[in-house]
Amino acid sequence: MKLYTNNMLQQQMSKASGQITPNIPAKVYLDLTPDCNLYCIMCRESIENSNRMMDLKLFKRIIDETCEGVTGYSLFYTGESLLLHDFKDRLEYISKRKSPGTLLDISTNGMLLTEDISRFLIDQDIEVCISFDGSNAELFERIRRGSSFTQICRNVERIAALASHMNPFRAPGIGISIQKYNWRDLTNIIKTANNLGVRRISMWPVVNPDQCKIETTEKVMRNIADAIHYAEEKGMAVDMYPVRLKNYIWNSSEYTDIADSFVDTKCHAPFTCTAIAWDGEVNLCCNYGDTVENMSNKSFKDVWTSERYRELRRQVNDEASMPESCQNCFWVNRF
């Protein structure tokens, strides 16, 4: 029996350098707004756009208190960050304050990727991931409710062309939420993206809600593997893909039965990254982990080194007290 240590958390953290100081995480996810201009089938029941956004003073304080140690900032968490009227100003603030080599990334549904904002993101060297869950309008708009497949394809094609000079692993890419409605379409999704000029793909499984969750059958796993192979054949960078799904693990080029492997499920996320909600709530990780404390009236260091944080770090790897959100986490092979 072999020890299997690969996981998607390693993929997620691979572009951020190692932790510089124990007092600051390597990666910070910033929830600039929980609002969104779409209501995707796996995410929310209605469009939410009530002008909720992270207070600018809080935002700047977070950056000021973490910039000397953080090696990666993600400018999204639960909402569509491009809705913010001052998004450019905030991004420029991070760019000025961050340490050399610190990487910035954003995930977007693509509806607001105008030529102006696309050029701005590329000029600021932001890694962009565009959610892309179908190869045709019917499927895409069924999942990404409120979207326009035609408009998003146009936006994707434009930003891909603007970034044609970039390293594929940093160029704008697509992110596929693998779910019950689109697992048969994965290769076609990648074909469509490739025809639009995309050179990088990421994909991950939807685990909630139950009605969207995929069944981990041999046929499903073969479809995922075929999609990965197609992307590689086209010379696309595949920087995120499922590693362990139920009784299957990725073994270099295919999914094989888990029976002959001992799978490592330990989680290091609470030691190396954190997610800060728009209202100042500090969460364990990007996977909607438990809330630690609110830092509106506390320094980040006080929260990061608090007894509450230490206790939650212990719990995430303790079967007896593990938070519910950690129990089926695909990032560390628990799904």
CSV table of C-alpha atoms in Angstrom, one decimal:
chain,number,residue,atom,x,y,z
A,1,MET,CA,0.0,0.0,0.0
A,2,LYS,CA,1.4,3.4,-1.0
A,3,LEU,CA,1.0,6.7,0.8
A,4,TYR,CA,-0.9,9.2,-1.4
A,5,THR,CA,-0.2,12.8,-0.5
A,6,ASN,CA,-1.3,14.8,-3.6
A,7,ASN,CA,-4.3,17.1,-3.0
A,8,MET,CA,-6.0,20.1,-4.5
A,9,LEU,CA,-4.9,22.4,-1.7
A,10,GLN,CA,-1.4,22.0,-2.9
A,11,GLN,CA,-2.5,23.0,-6.4
A,12,GLN,CA,-4.3,26.1,-5.0
A,13,MET,CA,-1.3,27.2,-3.0
A,14,SER,CA,1.4,26.3,-5.5
A,15,LYS,CA,1.7,29.8,-7.0
A,16,ALA,CA,2.2,31.5,-3.7
A,17,SER,CA,5.6,31.2,-2.1
A,18,GLY,CA,6.1,29.5,1.2
A,19,GLN,CA,5.0,31.2,4.4
A,20,ILE,CA,7.4,34.0,5.4
A,21,THR,CA,6.4,34.4,9.0
A,22,PRO,CA,4.2,32.4,11.3
A,23,ASN,CA,2.4,35.7,12.3
A,24,ILE,CA,1.0,36.1,8.8
A,25,PRO,CA,-0.5,33.6,6.3
A,26,ALA,CA,1.0,33.0,2.9
A,27,LYS,CA,-2.4,33.6,1.2
A,28,VAL,CA,-5.3,35.8,2.0
A,29,TYR,CA,-8.7,35.6,0.3
A,30,LEU,CA,-10.5,39.0,0.3
A,31,ASP,CA,-14.3,39.0,0.1
A,32,LEU,CA,-14.6,42.5,-1.4
A,33,THR,CA,-18.4,42.0,-1.8
A,34,PRO,CA,-20.8,39.1,-1.3
A,35,ASP,CA,-23.1,40.6,-4.0
A,36,CYS,CA,-23.3,39.1,-7.4
A,37,ASN,CA,-24.9,39.9,-10.8
A,38,LEU,CA,-25.8,36.2,-11.4
A,39,TYR,CA,-27.6,33.5,-9.4
A,40,CYS,CA,-25.8,30.4,-10.4
A,41,ILE,CA,-27.7,27.1,-9.7
A,42,MET,CA,-25.1,25.8,-7.2
A,43,CYS,CA,-24.6,29.2,-5.4
A,44,ARG,CA,-27.7,31.3,-4.8
A,45,GLU,CA,-31.4,31.6,-5.4
A,46,SER,CA,-31.6,35.2,-6.7
A,47,ILE,CA,-29.4,38.0,-7.8
A,48,GLU,CA,-28.0,39.9,-4.8
A,49,ASN,CA,-26.8,43.4,-5.5
A,50,SER,CA,-27.4,45.5,-2.4
A,51,ASN,CA,-24.2,47.5,-2.4
A,52,ARG,CA,-22.6,45.5,0.3
A,53,MET,CA,-18.8,45.9,0.1
A,54,MET,CA,-15.8,45.8,2.4
A,55,ASP,CA,-15.3,49.1,4.1
A,56,LEU,CA,-12.4,50.9,2.4
A,57,LYS,CA,-10.7,51.6,5.7
A,58,LEU,CA,-10.9,48.0,6.8
A,59,PHE,CA,-9.6,46.9,3.4
A,60,LYS,CA,-6.6,49.1,3.6
A,61,ARG,CA,-5.9,48.1,7.2
A,62,ILE,CA,-6.0,44.4,6.2
A,63,ILE,CA,-3.5,45.1,3.4
A,64,ASP,CA,-1.3,47.2,5.6
A,65,GLU,CA,-1.2,44.6,8.4
A,66,THR,CA,-0.5,41.6,6.1
A,67,CYS,CA,1.5,42.8,3.1
A,68,GLU,CA,4.9,42.2,4.5
A,69,GLY,CA,4.2,38.4,4.9
A,70,VAL,CA,1.5,37.5,2.3
A,71,THR,CA,2.8,36.0,-0.9
A,72,GLY,CA,-0.6,35.7,-2.6
A,73,TYR,CA,-3.9,37.7,-2.5
A,74,SER,CA,-7.1,36.4,-4.0
A,75,LEU,CA,-9.5,39.3,-4.7
A,76,PHE,CA,-12.7,37.2,-4.4
A,77,TYR,CA,-14.5,34.8,-2.0
A,78,THR,CA,-18.3,34.7,-2.3
A,79,GLY,CA,-19.3,37.5,-4.7
A,80,GLU,CA,-18.4,39.3,-8.0
A,81,SER,CA,-15.6,41.7,-7.1
A,82,LEU,CA,-15.9,43.6,-10.4
A,83,LEU,CA,-19.2,45.1,-9.2
A,84,LEU,CA,-17.2,47.5,-6.9
A,85,HIS,CA,-17.1,51.0,-8.3
A,86,ASP,CA,-13.7,51.5,-6.8
A,87,PHE,CA,-12.3,48.1,-7.7
A,88,LYS,CA,-9.4,49.7,-9.7
A,89,ASP,CA,-8.4,51.9,-6.8
A,90,ARG,CA,-8.3,48.9,-4.4
A,91,LEU,CA,-6.3,46.8,-6.7
A,92,GLU,CA,-3.8,49.7,-7.2
A,93,TYR,CA,-3.5,50.0,-3.5
A,94,ILE,CA,-2.6,46.4,-3.1
A,95,SER,CA,-0.1,46.6,-6.0
A,96,LYS,CA,1.7,49.5,-4.3
A,97,ARG,CA,1.8,47.9,-0.8
A,98,LYS,CA,2.5,44.2,-1.6
A,99,SER,CA,5.9,42.7,-1.4
A,100,PRO,CA,7.8,42.0,-4.6
A,101,GLY,CA,6.8,38.7,-6.0
A,102,THR,CA,3.4,38.6,-4.3
A,103,LEU,CA,0.8,37.2,-6.7
A,104,LEU,CA,-2.7,38.6,-7.2
A,105,ASP,CA,-5.6,36.6,-8.7
A,106,ILE,CA,-9.3,37.0,-9.2
A,107,SER,CA,-12.2,34.8,-10.2
A,108,THR,CA,-15.1,36.4,-12.1
A,109,ASN,CA,-18.2,35.2,-13.9
A,110,GLY,CA,-17.0,37.2,-16.9
A,111,MET,CA,-20.1,39.4,-17.5
A,112,LEU,CA,-18.2,42.6,-16.5
A,113,LEU,CA,-15.0,41.9,-18.3
A,114,THR,CA,-15.1,44.9,-20.6
A,115,GLU,CA,-12.1,45.8,-22.7
A,116,ASP,CA,-11.1,48.5,-20.3
A,117,ILE,CA,-11.1,46.3,-17.2
A,118,SER,CA,-9.5,43.4,-19.1
A,119,ARG,CA,-6.6,45.7,-20.1
A,120,PHE,CA,-6.3,46.9,-16.5
A,121,LEU,CA,-6.1,43.4,-15.1
A,122,ILE,CA,-3.4,42.4,-17.5
A,123,ASP,CA,-1.5,45.6,-17.0
A,124,GLN,CA,-1.6,44.9,-13.2
A,125,ASP,CA,-0.4,41.3,-13.8
A,126,ILE,CA,-3.5,39.8,-12.2
A,127,GLU,CA,-4.2,36.1,-12.8
A,128,VAL,CA,-7.8,35.9,-14.0
A,129,CYS,CA,-10.1,32.9,-13.9
A,130,ILE,CA,-13.4,33.1,-15.7
A,131,SER,CA,-16.2,30.7,-14.6
A,132,PHE,CA,-17.2,28.7,-17.7
A,133,ASP,CA,-19.6,25.8,-17.2
A,134,GLY,CA,-21.0,24.9,-20.6
A,135,SER,CA,-20.1,24.7,-24.2
A,136,ASN,CA,-23.4,26.1,-25.5
A,137,ALA,CA,-25.9,28.8,-24.4
A,138,GLU,CA,-28.6,26.4,-23.2
A,139,LEU,CA,-26.4,24.5,-20.8
A,140,PHE,CA,-24.3,27.5,-19.8
A,141,GLU,CA,-27.2,29.8,-19.0
A,142,ARG,CA,-29.0,27.0,-17.2
A,143,ILE,CA,-26.1,26.8,-14.7
A,144,ARG,CA,-25.0,30.4,-14.7
A,145,ARG,CA,-28.4,31.9,-14.4
A,146,GLY,CA,-28.7,35.5,-15.5
A,147,SER,CA,-25.7,35.3,-17.8
A,148,SER,CA,-25.3,35.7,-21.5
A,149,PHE,CA,-23.2,32.9,-23.1
A,150,THR,CA,-22.6,35.0,-26.2
A,151,GLN,CA,-21.3,38.0,-24.2
A,152,ILE,CA,-19.1,35.9,-21.9
A,153,CYS,CA,-17.5,34.1,-24.9
A,154,ARG,CA,-16.8,37.5,-26.5
A,155,ASN,CA,-15.2,38.8,-23.3
A,156,VAL,CA,-13.2,35.6,-22.9
A,157,GLU,CA,-11.9,35.8,-26.4
A,158,ARG,CA,-10.9,39.4,-26.0
A,159,ILE,CA,-9.0,39.0,-22.8
A,160,ALA,CA,-7.3,35.9,-24.1
A,161,ALA,CA,-6.1,37.8,-27.1
A,162,LEU,CA,-4.9,40.7,-25.0
A,163,ALA,CA,-2.8,38.3,-22.9
A,164,SER,CA,-1.4,36.2,-25.7
A,165,HIS,CA,2.1,37.2,-24.7
A,166,MET,CA,1.8,35.8,-21.1
A,167,ASN,CA,3.0,32.5,-19.7
A,168,PRO,CA,0.1,30.0,-20.0
A,169,PHE,CA,0.2,29.4,-16.3
A,170,ARG,CA,-0.4,33.1,-15.6
A,171,ALA,CA,-2.6,33.9,-18.6
A,172,PRO,CA,-6.4,34.3,-18.2
A,173,GLY,CA,-8.1,30.9,-17.9
A,174,ILE,CA,-11.4,29.3,-17.3
A,175,GLY,CA,-12.7,27.6,-14.2
A,176,ILE,CA,-15.2,24.7,-14.6
A,177,SER,CA,-17.5,23.7,-11.7
A,178,ILE,CA,-17.9,20.0,-12.4
A,179,GLN,CA,-21.5,19.0,-11.6
A,180,LYS,CA,-24.4,16.8,-12.4
A,181,TYR,CA,-25.5,19.0,-15.3
A,182,ASN,CA,-22.2,19.4,-17.2
A,183,TRP,CA,-19.9,16.4,-16.5
A,184,ARG,CA,-20.7,14.9,-19.9
A,185,ASP,CA,-19.8,18.2,-21.6
A,186,LEU,CA,-16.3,18.7,-20.0
A,187,THR,CA,-14.3,18.1,-23.2
A,188,ASN,CA,-16.6,20.2,-25.3
A,189,ILE,CA,-16.3,23.0,-22.7
A,190,ILE,CA,-12.5,22.9,-23.1
A,191,LYS,CA,-12.8,22.7,-26.9
A,192,THR,CA,-14.9,25.9,-26.9
A,193,ALA,CA,-12.5,27.7,-24.6
A,194,ASN,CA,-9.5,26.6,-26.7
A,195,ASN,CA,-11.2,27.9,-29.8
A,196,LEU,CA,-11.6,31.3,-28.0
A,197,GLY,CA,-7.9,31.4,-27.4
A,198,VAL,CA,-7.8,30.2,-23.7
A,199,ARG,CA,-4.6,28.5,-22.7
A,200,ARG,CA,-5.3,27.6,-19.1
A,201,ILE,CA,-8.0,25.6,-17.4
A,202,SER,CA,-9.0,24.8,-13.8
A,203,MET,CA,-11.7,22.5,-12.7
A,204,TRP,CA,-13.1,21.3,-9.4
A,205,PRO,CA,-16.1,19.3,-8.2
A,206,VAL,CA,-19.3,20.9,-6.9
A,207,VAL,CA,-20.1,19.2,-3.5
A,208,ASN,CA,-23.1,21.4,-2.5
A,209,PRO,CA,-26.0,21.6,-2.9
A,210,ASP,CA,-26.8,17.9,-3.2
A,211,GLN,CA,-28.9,18.4,-6.4
A,212,CYS,CA,-25.8,19.6,-8.2
A,213,LYS,CA,-23.3,17.1,-6.9
A,214,ILE,CA,-21.8,14.6,-9.3
A,215,GLU,CA,-21.9,10.9,-8.8
A,216,THR,CA,-18.4,9.4,-8.7
A,217,THR,CA,-19.0,6.6,-11.2
A,218,GLU,CA,-16.4,5.1,-13.5
A,219,LYS,CA,-18.0,6.9,-16.4
A,220,VAL,CA,-17.9,10.3,-14.7
A,221,MET,CA,-14.2,9.8,-13.8
A,222,ARG,CA,-13.3,8.7,-17.3
A,223,ASN,CA,-15.0,11.9,-18.7
A,224,ILE,CA,-12.9,14.1,-16.3
A,225,ALA,CA,-9.7,12.3,-17.3
A,226,ASP,CA,-10.6,12.6,-21.0
A,227,ALA,CA,-11.1,16.4,-20.5
A,228,ILE,CA,-7.7,16.7,-18.8
A,229,HIS,CA,-6.0,14.7,-21.6
A,230,TYR,CA,-7.6,16.8,-24.3
A,231,ALA,CA,-6.5,20.1,-22.7
A,232,GLU,CA,-2.9,18.7,-22.4
A,233,GLU,CA,-3.0,17.6,-26.1
A,234,LYS,CA,-3.9,21.2,-27.0
A,235,GLY,CA,-1.0,22.5,-25.0
A,236,MET,CA,-3.2,24.1,-22.4
A,237,ALA,CA,-2.0,24.6,-18.8
A,238,VAL,CA,-4.0,22.5,-16.4
A,239,ASP,CA,-3.4,24.1,-13.1
A,240,MET,CA,-6.2,22.6,-11.0
A,241,TYR,CA,-8.1,19.3,-11.3
A,242,PRO,CA,-9.8,16.8,-9.0
A,243,VAL,CA,-7.3,14.6,-7.2
A,244,ARG,CA,-9.4,12.4,-5.1
A,245,LEU,CA,-13.2,11.8,-5.5
A,246,LYS,CA,-14.7,9.2,-3.2
A,247,ASN,CA,-13.1,5.9,-4.2
A,248,TYR,CA,-10.9,7.3,-7.0
A,249,ILE,CA,-7.6,9.0,-7.0
A,250,TRP,CA,-5.6,10.6,-9.9
A,251,ASN,CA,-2.6,8.5,-10.7
A,252,SER,CA,-0.4,10.5,-13.2
A,253,SER,CA,-2.7,10.0,-16.2
A,254,GLU,CA,-5.9,8.3,-15.0
A,255,TYR,CA,-8.2,7.8,-12.1
A,256,THR,CA,-7.6,4.5,-10.3
A,257,ASP,CA,-9.3,2.7,-7.4
A,258,ILE,CA,-8.3,4.0,-4.0
A,259,ALA,CA,-8.0,0.5,-2.5
A,260,ASP,CA,-4.2,0.2,-2.9
A,261,SER,CA,-3.4,3.6,-1.4
A,262,PHE,CA,-3.4,5.2,2.0
A,263,VAL,CA,-4.7,8.7,1.3
A,264,ASP,CA,-3.4,11.6,3.4
A,265,THR,CA,-6.4,13.8,4.4
A,266,LYS,CA,-4.6,16.2,6.8
A,267,CYS,CA,-5.4,19.9,6.3
A,268,HIS,CA,-2.8,22.6,6.5
A,269,ALA,CA,-5.0,25.5,5.3
A,270,PRO,CA,-5.6,27.2,8.6
A,271,PHE,CA,-1.9,27.5,9.1
A,272,THR,CA,-1.0,29.0,5.7
A,273,CYS,CA,-4.1,30.9,4.4
A,274,THR,CA,-7.2,32.7,5.6
A,275,ALA,CA,-10.4,34.3,4.1
A,276,ILE,CA,-11.7,37.6,5.3
A,277,ALA,CA,-15.4,38.4,4.6
A,278,TRP,CA,-16.6,41.8,3.5
A,279,ASP,CA,-17.8,42.6,7.1
A,280,GLY,CA,-14.4,41.7,8.7
A,281,GLU,CA,-15.2,38.1,9.7
A,282,VAL,CA,-12.1,36.0,9.5
A,283,ASN,CA,-12.7,32.5,8.3
A,284,LEU,CA,-10.4,29.4,8.4
A,285,CYS,CA,-10.1,29.0,4.7
A,286,CYS,CA,-11.6,29.6,1.3
A,287,ASN,CA,-13.9,26.6,1.6
A,288,TYR,CA,-16.4,28.5,3.8
A,289,GLY,CA,-14.5,27.3,6.9
A,290,ASP,CA,-15.7,28.2,10.4
A,291,THR,CA,-15.6,31.8,11.5
A,292,VAL,CA,-12.8,32.7,13.9
A,293,GLU,CA,-13.4,36.3,14.9
A,294,ASN,CA,-14.3,39.6,13.5
A,295,MET,CA,-11.3,41.9,12.9
A,296,SER,CA,-13.2,45.2,12.6
A,297,ASN,CA,-12.0,46.1,16.1
A,298,LYS,CA,-8.9,43.9,16.3
A,299,SER,CA,-5.7,43.7,14.5
A,300,PHE,CA,-5.2,40.8,12.1
A,301,LYS,CA,-2.3,39.5,14.1
A,302,ASP,CA,-4.5,39.4,17.3
A,303,VAL,CA,-7.0,37.2,15.4
A,304,TRP,CA,-4.4,35.0,13.7
A,305,THR,CA,-2.6,34.2,17.0
A,306,SER,CA,-5.8,34.0,19.1
A,307,GLU,CA,-6.8,31.0,21.2
A,308,ARG,CA,-9.9,30.5,19.1
A,309,TYR,CA,-7.8,30.2,16.0
A,310,ARG,CA,-5.4,27.7,17.7
A,311,GLU,CA,-8.4,25.6,18.8
A,312,LEU,CA,-9.9,25.5,15.3
A,313,ARG,CA,-6.6,24.6,13.8
A,314,ARG,CA,-6.5,21.6,16.1
A,315,GLN,CA,-10.1,20.6,15.3
A,316,VAL,CA,-9.7,20.6,11.5
A,317,ASN,CA,-7.7,17.4,11.7
A,318,ASP,CA,-9.5,15.8,14.7
A,319,GLU,CA,-12.3,13.5,13.6
A,320,ALA,CA,-14.1,13.9,17.0
A,321,SER,CA,-14.4,17.7,16.8
A,322,MET,CA,-13.9,18.4,13.1
A,323,PRO,CA,-16.2,21.3,11.9
A,324,GLU,CA,-18.9,20.2,9.5
A,325,SER,CA,-17.6,22.2,6.6
A,326,CYS,CA,-14.3,20.3,6.9
A,327,GLN,CA,-15.7,16.8,6.8
A,328,ASN,CA,-16.3,16.6,3.1
A,329,CYS,CA,-13.6,19.0,1.8
A,330,PHE,CA,-12.4,18.1,-1.6
A,331,TRP,CA,-9.3,20.3,-1.3
A,332,VAL,CA,-7.7,17.8,1.1
A,333,ASN,CA,-9.1,14.5,-0.2
A,334,ARG,CA,-12.1,14.2,2.1
A,335,PHE,CA,-14.8,14.1,-0.6
